[in-house]
PDB file of C-alpha atoms and ligand atoms in Angstrom:
ATOM      1  CA  UNK K1268      52.841-117.099  11.883  1.00 42.00           C
ATOM      2  CA  UNK K1269      52.839-117.039   7.876  1.00 43.00           C
ATOM      3  CA  UNK K1270      50.833-114.228   6.966  1.00 47.00           C
ATOM      4  CA  UNK K1271      48.788-113.086   4.048  1.00 49.00           C
ATOM      5  CA  UNK K1272      49.250-113.035   0.682  1.00 45.00           C
ATOM      6  CA  UNK K1273      50.755-109.346  -0.435  1.00 43.00           C
ATOM      7  CA  UNK K1274      48.453-106.864  -2.880  1.00 46.00           C
ATOM      8  CA  UNK K1275      46.003-104.575  -2.938  1.00 71.00           C
ATOM      9  CA  UNK K1276      42.308-105.750  -1.494  1.00 91.00           C
ATOM     10  CA  UNK K1277      39.640-104.322   0.560  1.00 97.00           C
ATOM     11  CA  UNK K1278      37.478-105.631   3.352  1.00 98.00           C
ATOM     12  CA  UNK K1279      34.036-105.108   2.041  1.00 98.00           C
ATOM     13  CA  UNK K1280      32.127-108.491   4.210  1.00 98.00           C
ATOM     14  CA  UNK K1281      33.046-111.757   5.509  1.00 98.00           C
ATOM     15  CA  UNK K1282      31.978-113.658   2.873  1.00 97.00           C
ATOM     16  CA  UNK K1283      35.135-112.127   0.847  1.00 97.00           C
ATOM     17  CA  UNK K1284      37.522-113.922   3.085  1.00 97.00           C
ATOM     18  CA  UNK K1285      39.119-117.018   2.163  1.00 96.00           C
ATOM     19  CA  UNK K1286      39.523-119.423   5.002  1.00 96.00           C
ATOM     20  CA  UNK K1287      43.019-118.503   5.599  1.00 96.00           C
ATOM     21  CA  UNK K1288      43.172-114.660   5.993  1.00 97.00           C
ATOM     22  CA  UNK K1289      40.104-115.566   8.035  1.00 98.00           C
ATOM     23  CA  UNK K1290      42.214-117.740  10.029  1.00 97.00           C
ATOM     24  CA  UNK K1291      45.085-115.555  10.454  1.00 97.00           C
ATOM     25  CA  UNK K1292      42.339-112.105  10.626  1.00 98.00           C
ATOM     26  CA  UNK K1293      41.400-113.416  13.708  1.00 98.00           C
ATOM     27  CA  UNK K1294      44.460-115.356  15.505  1.00 98.00           C
ATOM     28  CA  UNK K1295      46.838-111.482  14.962  1.00 98.00           C
ATOM     29  CA  UNK K1296      44.251-110.495  16.820  1.00 98.00           C
ATOM     30  CA  UNK K1297      44.070-112.457  19.284  1.00 98.00           C
ATOM     31  CA  UNK K1298      47.675-112.521  19.365  1.00 98.00           C
ATOM     32  CA  UNK K1299      48.005-107.982  19.902  1.00 98.00           C
ATOM     33  CA  UNK K1300      45.024-108.299  22.198  1.00 98.00           C
ATOM     34  CA  UNK K1301      47.760-111.114  24.588  1.00 98.00           C
ATOM     35  CA  UNK K1302      51.240-107.902  23.780  1.00 98.00           C
ATOM     36  CA  UNK K1303      51.983-108.821  20.406  1.00 98.00           C
ATOM     37  CA  UNK K1304      54.629-106.322  18.875  1.00 97.00           C
ATOM     38  CA  UNK K1305      52.482-104.290  16.256  1.00 96.00           C
ATOM     39  CA  UNK K1306      53.650-103.524  12.557  1.00 95.00           C
ATOM     40  CA  UNK K1307      55.475-100.366  12.051  1.00 96.00           C
ATOM     41  CA  UNK K1308      53.164 -99.077   8.315  1.00 97.00           C
ATOM     42  CA  UNK K1309      53.996 -95.874   6.860  1.00 97.00           C
ATOM     43  CA  UNK K1310      50.971 -95.140   5.565  1.00 97.00           C
ATOM     44  CA  UNK K1311      47.846 -92.657   5.281  1.00 98.00           C
ATOM     45  CA  UNK K1312      44.065 -93.437   6.111  1.00 98.00           C
ATOM     46  CA  UNK K1313      40.959 -91.142   5.762  1.00 98.00           C
ATOM     47  CA  UNK K1314      37.989 -92.188   7.733  1.00 98.00           C
ATOM     48  CA  UNK K1315      35.047 -91.015   6.175  1.00 98.00           C
ATOM     49  CA  UNK K1316      31.725 -91.449   8.014  1.00 97.00           C
ATOM     50  CA  UNK K1317      27.989 -90.882   6.349  1.00 96.00           C
ATOM     51  CA  UNK K1318      27.110 -92.291   9.940  1.00 96.00           C
ATOM     52  CA  UNK K1319      27.298 -90.956  13.268  1.00 95.00           C
ATOM     53  CA  UNK K1320      30.027 -93.868  15.126  1.00 96.00           C
ATOM     54  CA  UNK K1321      32.239 -94.179  18.267  1.00 97.00           C
ATOM     55  CA  UNK K1322      34.193 -97.296  18.282  1.00 98.00           C
ATOM     56  CA  UNK K1323      33.943 -98.431  15.171  1.00 98.00           C
ATOM     57  CA  UNK K1324      35.391 -94.078  14.019  1.00 98.00           C
ATOM     58  CA  UNK K1325      37.649 -94.901  17.350  1.00 98.00           C
ATOM     59  CA  UNK K1326      38.927 -97.771  17.352  1.00 98.00           C
ATOM     60  CA  UNK K1327      39.930 -97.793  13.373  1.00 98.00           C
ATOM     61  CA  UNK K1328      42.055 -94.155  14.302  1.00 98.00           C
ATOM     62  CA  UNK K1329      43.535 -95.808  17.541  1.00 98.00           C
ATOM     63  CA  UNK K1330      44.864 -98.520  15.914  1.00 98.00           C
ATOM     64  CA  UNK K1331      46.304 -96.849  12.365  1.00 98.00           C
ATOM     65  CA  UNK K1332      48.205 -94.674  15.529  1.00 98.00           C
ATOM     66  CA  UNK K1333      49.815 -97.506  17.366  1.00 98.00           C
ATOM     67  CA  UNK K1334      50.803 -98.661  14.137  1.00 98.00           C
ATOM     68  CA  UNK K1335      52.464 -95.767  13.572  1.00 98.00           C
ATOM     69  CA  UNK K1336      49.874 -94.705  10.436  1.00 98.00           C
ATOM     70  CA  UNK K1337      48.942 -91.042   9.186  1.00 98.00           C
ATOM     71  CA  UNK K1338      45.706 -91.234  10.051  1.00 98.00           C
ATOM     72  CA  UNK K1339      43.313 -88.116   8.488  1.00 98.00           C
ATOM     73  CA  UNK K1340      39.808 -88.044   9.698  1.00 97.00           C
ATOM     74  CA  UNK K1341      37.100 -86.150   6.950  1.00 96.00           C
ATOM     75  CA  UNK K1342      34.371 -84.195   8.970  1.00 91.00           C
ATOM     76  CA  UNK K1343      31.503 -85.021   5.572  1.00 89.00           C
ATOM     77  CA  UNK K1344      29.860 -82.290   6.864  1.00 87.00           C
ATOM     78  CA  UNK K1345      31.655 -79.116   6.090  1.00 88.00           C
ATOM     79  CA  UNK K1346      33.733 -81.184   3.205  1.00 91.00           C
ATOM     80  CA  UNK K1347      32.458 -81.051  -0.346  1.00 90.00           C
ATOM     81  CA  UNK K1348      30.258 -84.964  -0.712  1.00 90.00           C
ATOM     82  CA  UNK K1349      28.280 -81.237   1.503  1.00 89.00           C
ATOM     83  CA  UNK K1350      28.379 -79.803  -3.006  1.00 91.00           C
ATOM     84  CA  UNK K1351      27.588 -83.161  -4.245  1.00 93.00           C
ATOM     85  CA  UNK K1352      31.031 -84.303  -5.454  1.00 95.00           C
ATOM     86  CA  UNK K1353      30.709 -88.148  -5.687  1.00 96.00           C
ATOM     87  CA  UNK K1354      32.018 -90.347  -3.449  1.00 96.00           C
ATOM     88  CA  UNK K1355      33.709 -92.729  -6.003  1.00 96.00           C
ATOM     89  CA  UNK K1356      35.638 -88.484  -7.168  1.00 96.00           C
ATOM     90  CA  UNK K1357      35.769 -88.178  -3.388  1.00 96.00           C
ATOM     91  CA  UNK K1358      37.667 -91.545  -3.598  1.00 96.00           C
ATOM     92  CA  UNK K1359      40.086 -90.536  -5.746  1.00 96.00           C
ATOM     93  CA  UNK K1360      40.664 -87.148  -4.666  1.00 96.00           C
ATOM     94  CA  UNK K1361      42.195 -88.674  -1.769  1.00 97.00           C
ATOM     95  CA  UNK K1362      44.383 -90.984  -3.030  1.00 96.00           C
ATOM     96  CA  UNK K1363      45.494 -88.911  -5.462  1.00 96.00           C
ATOM     97  CA  UNK K1364      46.943 -87.282  -2.397  1.00 97.00           C
ATOM     98  CA  UNK K1365      48.431 -89.849  -0.840  1.00 97.00           C
ATOM     99  CA  UNK K1366      45.705 -91.888   0.704  1.00 97.00           C
ATOM    100  CA  UNK K1367      46.107 -95.608   0.677  1.00 97.00           C
ATOM    101  CA  UNK K1368      43.084 -96.532   2.520  1.00 98.00           C
ATOM    102  CA  UNK K1369      39.603 -95.622   2.916  1.00 98.00           C
ATOM    103  CA  UNK K1370      36.991 -96.694   6.136  1.00 98.00           C
ATOM    104  CA  UNK K1371      33.730 -95.928   4.916  1.00 98.00           C
ATOM    105  CA  UNK K1372      30.696 -96.260   6.740  1.00 98.00           C
ATOM    106  CA  UNK K1373      27.576 -95.124   4.885  1.00 97.00           C
ATOM    107  CA  UNK K1374      23.232 -95.620   5.159  1.00 96.00           C
ATOM    108  CA  UNK K1375      23.761 -97.060   1.872  1.00 97.00           C
ATOM    109  CA  UNK K1376      23.365-101.345   1.866  1.00 98.00           C
ATOM    110  CA  UNK K1377      26.362-101.820  -0.726  1.00 98.00           C
ATOM    111  CA  UNK K1378      27.629 -98.436  -0.991  1.00 98.00           C
ATOM    112  CA  UNK K1379      30.487 -99.889   0.186  1.00 98.00           C
ATOM    113  CA  UNK K1380      30.989-102.909  -2.849  1.00 98.00           C
ATOM    114  CA  UNK K1381      30.049-100.899  -5.748  1.00 98.00           C
ATOM    115  CA  UNK K1382      33.080 -98.354  -5.008  1.00 97.00           C
ATOM    116  CA  UNK K1383      35.248-101.006  -4.732  1.00 96.00           C
ATOM    117  CA  UNK K1384      34.164-102.083  -8.112  1.00 95.00           C
ATOM    118  CA  UNK K1385      33.691 -98.321  -9.608  1.00 94.00           C
ATOM    119  CA  UNK K1386      37.438 -97.956  -8.340  1.00 93.00           C
ATOM    120  CA  UNK K1387      40.042 -97.089 -10.833  1.00 89.00           C
ATOM    121  CA  UNK K1388      42.805 -96.378  -8.570  1.00 91.00           C
ATOM    122  CA  UNK K1389      45.283 -97.845  -6.138  1.00 90.00           C
ATOM    123  CA  UNK K1390      43.683 -97.970  -2.825  1.00 96.00           C
ATOM    124  CA  UNK K1391      42.443-100.548   0.234  1.00 97.00           C
ATOM    125  CA  UNK K1392      38.372-100.235   1.336  1.00 98.00           C
ATOM    126  CA  UNK K1393      37.546-101.286   4.603  1.00 98.00           C
ATOM    127  CA  UNK K1394      34.378-101.016   5.038  1.00 98.00           C
ATOM    128  CA  UNK K1395      33.835 -99.967   8.530  1.00 98.00           C
ATOM    129  CA  UNK K1396      28.817-100.762   7.666  1.00 98.00           C
ATOM    130  CA  UNK K1397      27.252-100.142   5.230  1.00 98.00           C
ATOM    131  CA  UNK K1398      22.688 -99.367   6.075  1.00 97.00           C
ATOM    132  CA  UNK K1399      21.596-103.132   5.750  1.00 97.00           C
ATOM    133  CA  UNK K1400      24.674-105.053   5.099  1.00 98.00           C
ATOM    134  CA  UNK K1401      28.206-105.690   6.561  1.00 98.00           C
ATOM    135  CA  UNK K1402      30.309-105.151   9.224  1.00 98.00           C
ATOM    136  CA  UNK K1403      32.725-107.606   8.842  1.00 98.00           C
ATOM    137  CA  UNK K1404      35.164-105.673  11.493  1.00 98.00           C
ATOM    138  CA  UNK K1405      32.918-105.758  14.458  1.00 98.00           C
ATOM    139  CA  UNK K1406      32.265-109.849  13.491  1.00 98.00           C
ATOM    140  CA  UNK K1407      35.983-110.478  13.714  1.00 98.00           C
ATOM    141  CA  UNK K1408      36.039-108.958  16.905  1.00 98.00           C
ATOM    142  CA  UNK K1409      33.297-110.857  18.008  1.00 98.00           C
ATOM    143  CA  UNK K1410      34.829-113.139  16.873  1.00 98.00           C
ATOM    144  CA  UNK K1411      37.702-113.425  18.627  1.00 98.00           C
ATOM    145  CA  UNK K1412      36.182-111.710  22.049  1.00 98.00           C
ATOM    146  CA  UNK K1413      34.541-115.145  21.899  1.00 98.00           C
ATOM    147  CA  UNK K1414      37.627-117.542  21.529  1.00 98.00           C
ATOM    148  CA  UNK K1415      39.849-115.093  23.969  1.00 98.00           C
ATOM    149  CA  UNK K1416      36.773-115.029  26.469  1.00 96.00           C
ATOM    150  CA  UNK K1417      37.179-119.454  26.505  1.00 96.00           C
ATOM    151  CA  UNK K1418      34.125-119.844  23.893  1.00 97.00           C
ATOM    152  CA  UNK K1419      34.843-122.694  22.022  1.00 96.00           C
ATOM    153  CA  UNK K1420      32.642-121.411  18.562  1.00 97.00           C
ATOM    154  CA  UNK K1421      32.929-125.039  16.756  1.00 97.00           C
ATOM    155  CA  UNK K1422      30.120-126.370  18.411  1.00 97.00           C
ATOM    156  CA  UNK K1423      28.359-124.326  20.190  1.00 98.00           C
ATOM    157  CA  UNK K1424      24.891-122.407  19.716  1.00 98.00           C
ATOM    158  CA  UNK K1425      24.478-119.222  18.664  1.00 98.00           C
ATOM    159  CA  UNK K1426      21.291-116.765  19.607  1.00 98.00           C
ATOM    160  CA  UNK K1427      21.339-113.457  18.200  1.00 98.00           C
ATOM    161  CA  UNK K1428      18.437-111.549  18.675  1.00 98.00           C
ATOM    162  CA  UNK K1429      16.851-108.010  18.256  1.00 97.00           C
ATOM    163  CA  UNK K1430      16.468-106.355  15.078  1.00 95.00           C
ATOM    164  CA  UNK K1431      17.836-108.718  12.949  1.00 97.00           C
ATOM    165  CA  UNK K1432      16.357-107.772   8.818  1.00 96.00           C
ATOM    166  CA  UNK K1433      18.091-104.594   9.519  1.00 95.00           C
ATOM    167  CA  UNK K1434      21.303-105.285  11.161  1.00 97.00           C
ATOM    168  CA  UNK K1435      24.803-105.865   9.029  1.00 98.00           C
ATOM    169  CA  UNK K1436      25.684-106.975  12.633  1.00 98.00           C
ATOM    170  CA  UNK K1437      23.732-110.139  12.309  1.00 98.00           C
ATOM    171  CA  UNK K1438      24.455-111.007   9.000  1.00 97.00           C
ATOM    172  CA  UNK K1439      28.136-110.179   9.222  1.00 98.00           C
ATOM    173  CA  UNK K1440      27.740-112.333  13.240  1.00 98.00           C
ATOM    174  CA  UNK K1441      26.345-115.450  10.488  1.00 98.00           C
ATOM    175  CA  UNK K1442      28.432-115.582   8.236  1.00 98.00           C
ATOM    176  CA  UNK K1443      31.626-116.008  10.553  1.00 98.00           C
ATOM    177  CA  UNK K1444      30.385-117.745  13.294  1.00 98.00           C
ATOM    178  CA  UNK K1445      29.810-119.990  11.257  1.00 97.00           C
ATOM    179  CA  UNK K1446      32.663-119.800   9.492  1.00 97.00           C
ATOM    180  CA  UNK K1447      34.205-120.882  12.671  1.00 97.00           C
ATOM    181  CA  UNK K1448      32.172-124.081  12.718  1.00 97.00           C
ATOM    182  CA  UNK K1449      29.204-122.717  15.168  1.00 97.00           C
ATOM    183  CA  UNK K1450      26.991-125.961  15.379  1.00 97.00           C
ATOM    184  CA  UNK K1451      23.496-123.410  15.353  1.00 97.00           C
ATOM    185  CA  UNK K1452      22.715-120.297  15.265  1.00 98.00           C
ATOM    186  CA  UNK K1453      19.001-118.796  15.606  1.00 98.00           C
ATOM    187  CA  UNK K1454      18.317-115.613  15.787  1.00 98.00           C
ATOM    188  CA  UNK K1455      14.973-114.558  17.170  1.00 98.00           C
ATOM    189  CA  UNK K1456      12.732-111.605  17.075  1.00 97.00           C
ATOM    190  CA  UNK K1457       9.398-109.930  16.108  1.00 95.00           C
ATOM    191  CA  UNK K1458       8.147-112.015  13.327  1.00 95.00           C
ATOM    192  CA  UNK K1459       8.531-108.574  10.769  1.00 93.00           C
ATOM    193  CA  UNK K1460      11.968-108.452  11.876  1.00 94.00           C
ATOM    194  CA  UNK K1461      13.499-112.513  10.822  1.00 97.00           C
ATOM    195  CA  UNK K1462      14.699-112.929   6.906  1.00 95.00           C
ATOM    196  CA  UNK K1463      12.483-114.005   4.692  1.00 95.00           C
ATOM    197  CA  UNK K1464      15.109-116.993   3.789  1.00 94.00           C
ATOM    198  CA  UNK K1465      18.040-118.145   6.326  1.00 95.00           C
ATOM    199  CA  UNK K1466      21.126-119.967   5.259  1.00 92.00           C
ATOM    200  CA  UNK K1467      22.219-123.746   6.464  1.00 90.00           C
ATOM    201  CA  UNK K1468      22.706-124.178  10.606  1.00 89.00           C
ATOM    202  CA  UNK K1469      20.700-121.114  11.354  1.00 97.00           C
ATOM    203  CA  UNK K1470      17.627-121.264  12.300  1.00 97.00           C
ATOM    204  CA  UNK K1471      14.215-118.092  12.876  1.00 97.00           C
ATOM    205  CA  UNK K1472      11.874-118.233  15.781  1.00 98.00           C
ATOM    206  CA  UNK K1473      10.001-115.739  17.259  1.00 97.00           C
ATOM    207  CA  UNK K1474      10.249-116.766  20.163  1.00 97.00           C
ATOM    208  CA  UNK K1475      12.953-115.535  22.739  1.00 98.00           C
ATOM    209  CA  UNK K1476      12.964-118.220  25.562  1.00 98.00           C
ATOM    210  CA  UNK K1477      13.251-120.609  22.464  1.00 98.00           C
ATOM    211  CA  UNK K1478      16.300-118.763  21.575  1.00 98.00           C
ATOM    212  CA  UNK K1479      17.920-118.617  24.479  1.00 98.00           C
ATOM    213  CA  UNK K1480      17.497-122.342  25.965  1.00 98.00           C
ATOM    214  CA  UNK K1481      20.239-123.807  25.985  1.00 98.00           C
ATOM    215  CA  UNK K1482      22.261-120.509  24.219  1.00 98.00           C
ATOM    216  CA  UNK K1483      26.146-119.957  24.709  1.00 98.00           C
ATOM    217  CA  UNK K1484      25.914-117.879  23.664  1.00 98.00           C
ATOM    218  CA  UNK K1485      22.881-114.860  23.338  1.00 98.00           C
ATOM    219  CA  UNK K1486      23.845-111.613  20.354  1.00 98.00           C
ATOM    220  CA  UNK K1487      21.521-108.389  20.836  1.00 98.00           C
ATOM    221  CA  UNK K1488      20.988-106.012  18.442  1.00 98.00           C
ATOM    222  CA  UNK K1489      20.203-102.782  19.257  1.00 94.00           C
ATOM    223  CA  UNK K1490      17.049-101.116  17.763  1.00 90.00           C
ATOM    224  CA  UNK K1491      18.255 -99.749  14.264  1.00 82.00           C
ATOM    225  CA  UNK K1492      15.762 -96.374  14.154  1.00 84.00           C
ATOM    226  CA  UNK K1493      17.101 -94.974  11.467  1.00 84.00           C
ATOM    227  CA  UNK K1494      16.914 -97.448   8.969  1.00 84.00           C
ATOM    228  CA  UNK K1495      12.382 -97.675   9.833  1.00 81.00           C
ATOM    229  CA  UNK K1496       9.287 -95.935   9.479  1.00 73.00           C
ATOM    230  CA  UNK K1497       8.964 -94.360  12.675  1.00 69.00           C
ATOM    231  CA  UNK K1498       5.628 -94.997  12.554  1.00 65.00           C
ATOM    232  CA  UNK K1499       6.763 -98.490  14.019  1.00 67.00           C
ATOM    233  CA  UNK K1500       8.978 -97.865  15.699  1.00 70.00           C
ATOM    234  CA  UNK K1501       8.373-100.220  19.218  1.00 75.00           C
ATOM    235  CA  UNK K1502       7.917 -98.249  22.750  1.00 87.00           C
ATOM    236  CA  UNK K1503      10.302 -98.522  24.679  1.00 90.00           C
ATOM    237  CA  UNK K1504       8.802-100.160  27.738  1.00 92.00           C
ATOM    238  CA  UNK K1505       6.969-102.271  25.864  1.00 92.00           C
ATOM    239  CA  UNK K1506       9.047-103.932  23.359  1.00 92.00           C
ATOM    240  CA  UNK K1507      11.788-104.370  26.804  1.00 95.00           C
ATOM    241  CA  UNK K1508       9.065-106.324  27.899  1.00 95.00           C
ATOM    242  CA  UNK K1509       9.183-108.469  25.370  1.00 95.00           C
ATOM    243  CA  UNK K1510      12.282-108.782  23.646  1.00 96.00           C
ATOM    244  CA  UNK K1511      15.382-107.337  26.129  1.00 97.00           C
ATOM    245  CA  UNK K1512      17.488-109.441  27.449  1.00 98.00           C
ATOM    246  CA  UNK K1513      17.053-109.875  31.260  1.00 98.00           C
ATOM    247  CA  UNK K1514      18.772-111.785  34.311  1.00 98.00           C
ATOM    248  CA  UNK K1515      16.099-114.408  34.176  1.00 98.00           C
ATOM    249  CA  UNK K1516      16.655-115.617  30.816  1.00 98.00           C
ATOM    250  CA  UNK K1517      20.299-116.709  31.027  1.00 98.00           C
ATOM    251  CA  UNK K1518      19.293-118.739  34.218  1.00 98.00           C
ATOM    252  CA  UNK K1519      17.582-120.313  30.909  1.00 98.00           C
ATOM    253  CA  UNK K1520      21.211-120.326  28.860  1.00 98.00           C
ATOM    254  CA  UNK K1521      23.957-122.608  29.340  1.00 98.00           C
ATOM    255  CA  UNK K1522      26.185-122.542  32.610  1.00 95.00           C
ATOM    256  CA  UNK K1523      29.238-119.879  31.667  1.00 94.00           C
ATOM    257  CA  UNK K1524      27.256-118.240  28.554  1.00 98.00           C
ATOM    258  CA  UNK K1525      28.267-115.485  27.330  1.00 98.00           C
ATOM    259  CA  UNK K1526      26.458-112.006  25.744  1.00 98.00           C
ATOM    260  CA  UNK K1527      27.871-109.917  23.054  1.00 98.00           C
ATOM    261  CA  UNK K1528      26.336-106.332  22.228  1.00 98.00           C
ATOM    262  CA  UNK K1529      27.715-104.371  19.472  1.00 98.00           C
ATOM    263  CA  UNK K1530      26.722-100.857  20.968  1.00 96.00           C
ATOM    264  CA  UNK K1531      26.212 -98.528  21.379  1.00 97.00           C
ATOM    265  CA  UNK K1532      23.282 -99.886  24.306  1.00 96.00           C
ATOM    266  CA  UNK K1533      20.168 -98.659  24.952  1.00 94.00           C
ATOM    267  CA  UNK K1534      19.822-100.083  28.599  1.00 97.00           C
ATOM    268  CA  UNK K1535      16.206-100.441  29.664  1.00 95.00           C
ATOM    269  CA  UNK K1536      14.939-101.292  26.529  1.00 95.00           C
ATOM    270  CA  UNK K1537      16.679-104.330  24.212  1.00 95.00           C
ATOM    271  CA  UNK K1538      19.378-104.825  26.836  1.00 98.00           C
ATOM    272  CA  UNK K1539      18.956-104.379  31.160  1.00 98.00           C
ATOM    273  CA  UNK K1540      21.685-103.177  32.998  1.00 98.00           C
ATOM    274  CA  UNK K1541      21.865-106.497  35.027  1.00 98.00           C
ATOM    275  CA  UNK K1542      22.887-108.155  31.868  1.00 98.00           C
ATOM    276  CA  UNK K1543      24.830-105.236  30.089  1.00 98.00           C
ATOM    277  CA  UNK K1544      26.105-105.187  33.812  1.00 98.00           C
ATOM    278  CA  UNK K1545      26.715-108.245  34.995  1.00 98.00           C
ATOM    279  CA  UNK K1546      29.488-111.069  34.949  1.00 98.00           C
ATOM    280  CA  UNK K1547      28.449-112.517  31.554  1.00 98.00           C
ATOM    281  CA  UNK K1548      28.466-109.401  29.370  1.00 98.00           C
ATOM    282  CA  UNK K1549      31.677-109.084  27.305  1.00 98.00           C
ATOM    283  CA  UNK K1550      30.209-105.822  25.408  1.00 98.00           C
ATOM    284  CA  UNK K1551      33.187-103.779  27.465  1.00 98.00           C
ATOM    285  CA  UNK K1552      35.813-106.960  26.002  1.00 98.00           C
ATOM    286  CA  UNK K1553      34.203-106.410  23.230  1.00 98.00           C
ATOM    287  CA  UNK K1554      35.102-103.114  22.902  1.00 98.00           C
ATOM    288  CA  UNK K1555      38.582-103.531  23.522  1.00 98.00           C
ATOM    289  CA  UNK K1556      38.790-105.611  21.174  1.00 98.00           C
ATOM    290  CA  UNK K1557      37.575-103.128  18.278  1.00 98.00           C
ATOM    291  CA  UNK K1558      41.263-102.112  18.451  1.00 98.00           C
ATOM    292  CA  UNK K1559      42.992-104.638  18.474  1.00 98.00           C
ATOM    293  CA  UNK K1560      41.311-106.234  15.336  1.00 98.00           C
ATOM    294  CA  UNK K1561      40.992-102.968  12.948  1.00 98.00           C
ATOM    295  CA  UNK K1562      44.735-103.834  13.937  1.00 98.00           C
ATOM    296  CA  UNK K1563      44.849-106.885  12.206  1.00 98.00           C
ATOM    297  CA  UNK K1564      43.191-105.568   9.897  1.00 98.00           C
ATOM    298  CA  UNK K1565      45.913-102.731   8.664  1.00 98.00           C
ATOM    299  CA  UNK K1566      48.622-104.808   8.860  1.00 97.00           C
ATOM    300  CA  UNK K1567      46.435-107.563   5.914  1.00 97.00           C
ATOM    301  CA  UNK K1568      45.615-105.182   4.718  1.00 97.00           C
ATOM    302  CA  UNK K1569      48.676-103.714   3.367  1.00 95.00           C
ATOM    303  CA  UNK K1570      50.288-107.517   3.713  1.00 87.00           C
ATOM    304  CA  UNK K1571      53.002-106.118   1.664  1.00 59.00           C
ATOM    305  CA  UNK K1572      54.455-104.133   4.980  1.00 45.00           C
ATOM    306  CA  UNK K1573      54.490-107.455   6.968  1.00 45.00           C
ATOM    307  CA  UNK K1574      58.077-108.250   6.582  1.00 44.00           C
ATOM    308  CA  UNK K1575      58.265-104.915   9.485  1.00 41.00           C
ATOM    309  CA  UNK K1576      55.662-107.647  11.610  1.00 41.00           C
ATOM    310  CA  UNK K1577      56.403-110.303  13.492  1.00 39.00           C
ATOM    311  CA  UNK K1578      55.801-113.894  13.688  1.00 38.00           C
TER     312      UNK K1578
HETATM  313  N1   CP J 410      29.570-101.381  16.721  1.00 69.31           N
HETATM  314  C1   CP J 410      29.405 -99.863  16.336  1.00 69.31           C
HETATM  315  O1   CP J 410      28.724-100.548  15.233  1.00 69.31           O
HETATM  316  O2   CP J 410      29.521 -99.382  17.189  1.00 69.31           O
HETATM  317  P1   CP J 410      29.185 -97.472  16.318  1.00 69.31           P
HETATM  318  O3   CP J 410      28.307 -97.286  15.872  1.00 69.31           O
HETATM  319  O4   CP J 410      29.505 -96.645  17.313  1.00 69.31           O
HETATM  320  O5   CP J 410      30.284 -97.830  15.721  1.00 69.31           O
END
């Protein structure tokens, strides 16, 4: 397997990956998931999570450990960022201690991109989710999960349903699914939760039935309460009645339609128990694939070490 070019790099969004690197990352994720030996990387990475996370933070840590890397989790509420230190100064400080990369989740949209522009030290940046911006590692693991689950993304019809406008997962998935050849992406949700403009091959609908009919894949999204004026929160039971994915909806989709959800899921709100735990759900496959995707991302990030990697 040909590897990417060496050199310092960041993973800020899906669009920042060229076709070769995107293809390599998906292929490598699947190979690692199938048991390919991993690289050994003598590197130090630091998790800086300014927002809660279970899947992303833990899987980046597990991925780092599986590659033999040193990983530090900074407790931000007990760090000097609580005393007003800027993210730029924190990054420079951690680089001075020998960090090779920072994995950053931040509530501010574009914060990781702005740090990358300001960075004056040799440090890789991995965007682990920025506000309503991007979540590129989630999109990579979603593509790998679907393809490993037998879904051919080329020509697929994909419905992404819920709080679209505030979702960094939706934005990154749309980019990745389009790049993998999806025929049609349907963004569905309450009218106020849909973006004003969409790229070609993407359409908007405020009709759940229309979105799921003949779909090959349905991606459900959590309501992003943390990015919403609480007065605008919908009532959970009402939302489930209008927008919750239930078994009767999957009967309208293509046979074998697969269901994704980036998690955390809110059962009985955007998804019913029967769908979340049902045979068409790939939710836990996504979680498993997340560790392999993040291993592949570290191998890609530290490509100079790829002489130690297989294939
Ligand atoms: N999918 C995802 O980003 O989950 P966490 O918030 O638990 O990391």
